[in-house]
Amino acid sequence: MDRLSALPSTLCFDLGSTIWDDRPALELQWGFLVEILASYGIDTSLEQIREMANEVIRSFAPTLTRVIVWQMTGRDEGKYRSIIREMVERMLPILDDPDQFRRLNPLLPGAHETLAELAGRHRLAVISNNFASADRWMEYHGIYDYFEHISMSGAHRLHKPDPRLFIVTLEALGVEAADAAMIGDRLDNDIWPANRLGMTTVRILQGHYAVQQSRYHVDEPDACIDSLPELLQLGRR
Amino acid sequence: MTKCILFDLGGTLWDDWPAELEYWRICAGLLTGAGHPCTVQQFISESTALIDRYCPSLSRALVWRFAGYDDELAARIRKEASSMIWELLDDNEQLAKLYPLWPGVHGVLNELRETCRLGVVSMHGSRVRPVLQRMGLAEYFEAVSLCDEAGLYKPDPRIIQHALDAMELEAADCIMVGDRIDNDIWPANCLGLRSVWLQAHPYDRQLPRYELDRPGLVIKSLDSLPPALRAMGWIA
């Protein structure tokens, strides 16, 4: 699978399951979801949510928790929107506390050191499906300054896998797709759009999405790594 | 009100399935000849799982898989099979058999062009243009945006934007009609068009995964499109 001899000059990173482990935060969110659903008369359990999540991941749905809520509410748009809003209202104050955030989204092993080293040799950017305010979460981990540009979907109202979020990023940096790489954990949201644009693609096998298997050749990354420090080896080859 | 309706082609104006099966039959033959034995039955059974994973291109995925994930072999087989299927389609009888128009297509397009402009956004290559002529469909459409020509592939929303730009239209004034939640409805919703899902085999099993997948309107057959659009107040 690895067809990559060297990393290009610009590296774009996903955040969740690429730089930090968002599984503890997801578990908390799903716990809230079970409680909120109960208040709407929808009976479920954490175990059931986890099972649904596995199915959603395998179906290549663009988002995870939203799809679960959509299905749990029987595709009732009104309920869906209120439940999402309630969930966000419960999650955000917790995540905005630096200590809580770091506990619920710990950096993946070697992330800090790897980014520090790469920042000296490459231009770094973030492309993430996230709140516009997620910049501050990067500050909580002390990694904000390594990045020259940050594209949060919430700020642009463009969400992965829409390739336009990637184009916005490349244009902001003034680089061609051929001179940039996307590093992410998802075949659908990270690798597919970047491949479509002609970027170099590196898949990191972390988190819930490590089980995704390529549907066709456009899902195939140029390289696959198990952990972020392996990027340094790729860069040196 | 609506200024323009954009249509997908295969699966939306005609039934794509007979051509798909013929294409797979040819591919299975070529792959078997190239030392990768497989059957059209295997293509069919694998296709369901790919539809359930919202795979952007069924045929590309199937050929790639049965070519042992060999990109170059897959590309060669697809190219060869394409020229064989297009050769078949040169014959009018084969064309009618492989791309059977959905009942009432001409009536629907004739009626709709009285109320608004019509366009096409399709995954097909340039070779579909003369086919549209021969089917008598080309005259209905002001602009035809094809993925291969634009270098933009569904579900990339930019292929729909390409059609809007060509016709100098705003997304909010337009409707996208297609048979696929992933390739037609999702990108149309991303851009802010209204969307109509023609729920037909084989993509009828695709259900909206979340709100951006949700069609504004669902129809079961193309001939019900004009009354359904009127009932929504989308056309006069």
Short mmCIF file of C-alpha atoms in Angstrom, two decimals, chain A residues 3 58-63 66-68 70-71 75-77 80-81 157 159-164 167 192 196-197 212-220, chain B residues 50 52-57 60-62 64-65 69 71 78 123 151-158 161 186-187 190-191 207-214:
data_model
loop_
_atom_site.label_atom_id
_atom_site.label_comp_id
_atom_site.label_asym_id
_atom_site.label_seq_id
_atom_site.Cartn_x
_atom_site.Cartn_y
_atom_site.Cartn_z
CA ARG A 3 3.64 4.40 -2.25
CA ARG A 58 -18.98 0.81 8.61
CA SER A 59 -21.64 2.61 6.55
CA PHE A 60 -19.27 5.50 5.81
CA ALA A 61 -21.73 8.07 7.18
CA PRO A 62 -20.10 11.53 7.31
CA THR A 63 -20.83 12.07 11.02
CA ARG A 66 -25.56 12.92 14.58
CA VAL A 67 -26.39 9.81 12.58
CA ILE A 68 -27.10 7.88 15.76
CA TRP A 70 -31.10 10.81 13.54
CA GLN A 71 -31.82 7.10 13.65
CA ARG A 75 -35.68 10.64 11.51
CA ASP A 76 -37.79 13.25 13.31
CA GLU A 77 -36.05 16.49 12.40
CA TYR A 80 -33.18 15.48 16.26
CA ARG A 81 -32.30 19.18 16.38
CA ARG A 157 -19.95 26.02 7.21
CA HIS A 159 -18.00 19.89 6.49
CA LYS A 160 -15.79 16.97 5.53
CA PRO A 161 -16.02 15.02 3.25
CA ASP A 162 -16.87 18.13 1.21
CA PRO A 163 -13.64 18.79 -0.73
CA ARG A 164 -14.36 22.51 -0.56
CA ILE A 167 -9.70 23.82 -1.01
CA TRP A 192 -11.29 10.31 -0.05
CA ARG A 196 -9.93 13.48 -5.11
CA LEU A 197 -7.99 16.76 -5.02
CA GLN A 212 -12.93 1.09 7.89
CA GLN A 213 -11.93 -0.73 4.72
CA SER A 214 -11.48 0.93 1.33
CA ARG A 215 -14.56 0.79 -0.87
CA TYR A 216 -12.62 1.55 -4.04
CA HIS A 217 -9.27 2.89 -5.18
CA VAL A 218 -10.06 6.54 -4.34
CA ASP A 219 -10.30 5.53 -0.65
CA GLU A 220 -6.76 4.16 -0.69
CA LEU B 50 -21.04 -1.35 -1.59
CA ASP B 52 -24.80 0.06 1.85
CA ARG B 53 -21.41 1.74 2.31
CA TYR B 54 -22.46 4.62 0.01
CA CYS B 55 -19.59 3.81 -2.34
CA PRO B 56 -19.37 6.64 -4.92
CA SER B 57 -18.83 4.29 -7.89
CA ARG B 60 -15.00 1.10 -10.20
CA ALA B 61 -15.15 -0.55 -6.79
CA LEU B 62 -16.16 -3.96 -8.13
CA TRP B 64 -10.84 -2.94 -8.47
CA ARG B 65 -11.84 -5.60 -5.94
CA TYR B 69 -6.88 -4.35 -5.76
CA ASP B 71 -5.09 -0.16 -9.77
CA ARG B 78 -12.55 -0.70 -17.15
CA MET B 123 -21.09 10.79 -13.69
CA GLY B 151 -12.65 16.50 -13.70
CA LEU B 152 -15.04 16.59 -10.72
CA TYR B 153 -16.69 13.43 -9.48
CA LYS B 154 -19.86 12.94 -7.46
CA PRO B 155 -20.42 13.26 -4.57
CA ASP B 156 -18.10 16.29 -4.83
CA PRO B 157 -20.58 19.19 -4.65
CA ARG B 158 -18.42 21.15 -7.08
CA GLN B 161 -21.74 24.04 -8.73
CA TRP B 186 -26.14 14.91 -0.25
CA PRO B 187 -24.14 17.26 -2.52
CA CYS B 190 -24.63 20.72 0.90
CA LEU B 191 -24.93 23.51 -1.68
CA LEU B 207 -31.65 5.63 3.41
CA PRO B 208 -30.80 9.16 4.56
CA ARG B 209 -28.07 8.80 7.18
CA TYR B 210 -28.58 12.26 8.72
CA GLU B 211 -30.14 15.62 7.93
CA LEU B 212 -27.84 16.51 5.01
CA ASP B 213 -28.91 13.29 3.27
CA ARG B 214 -32.57 14.11 3.56
#
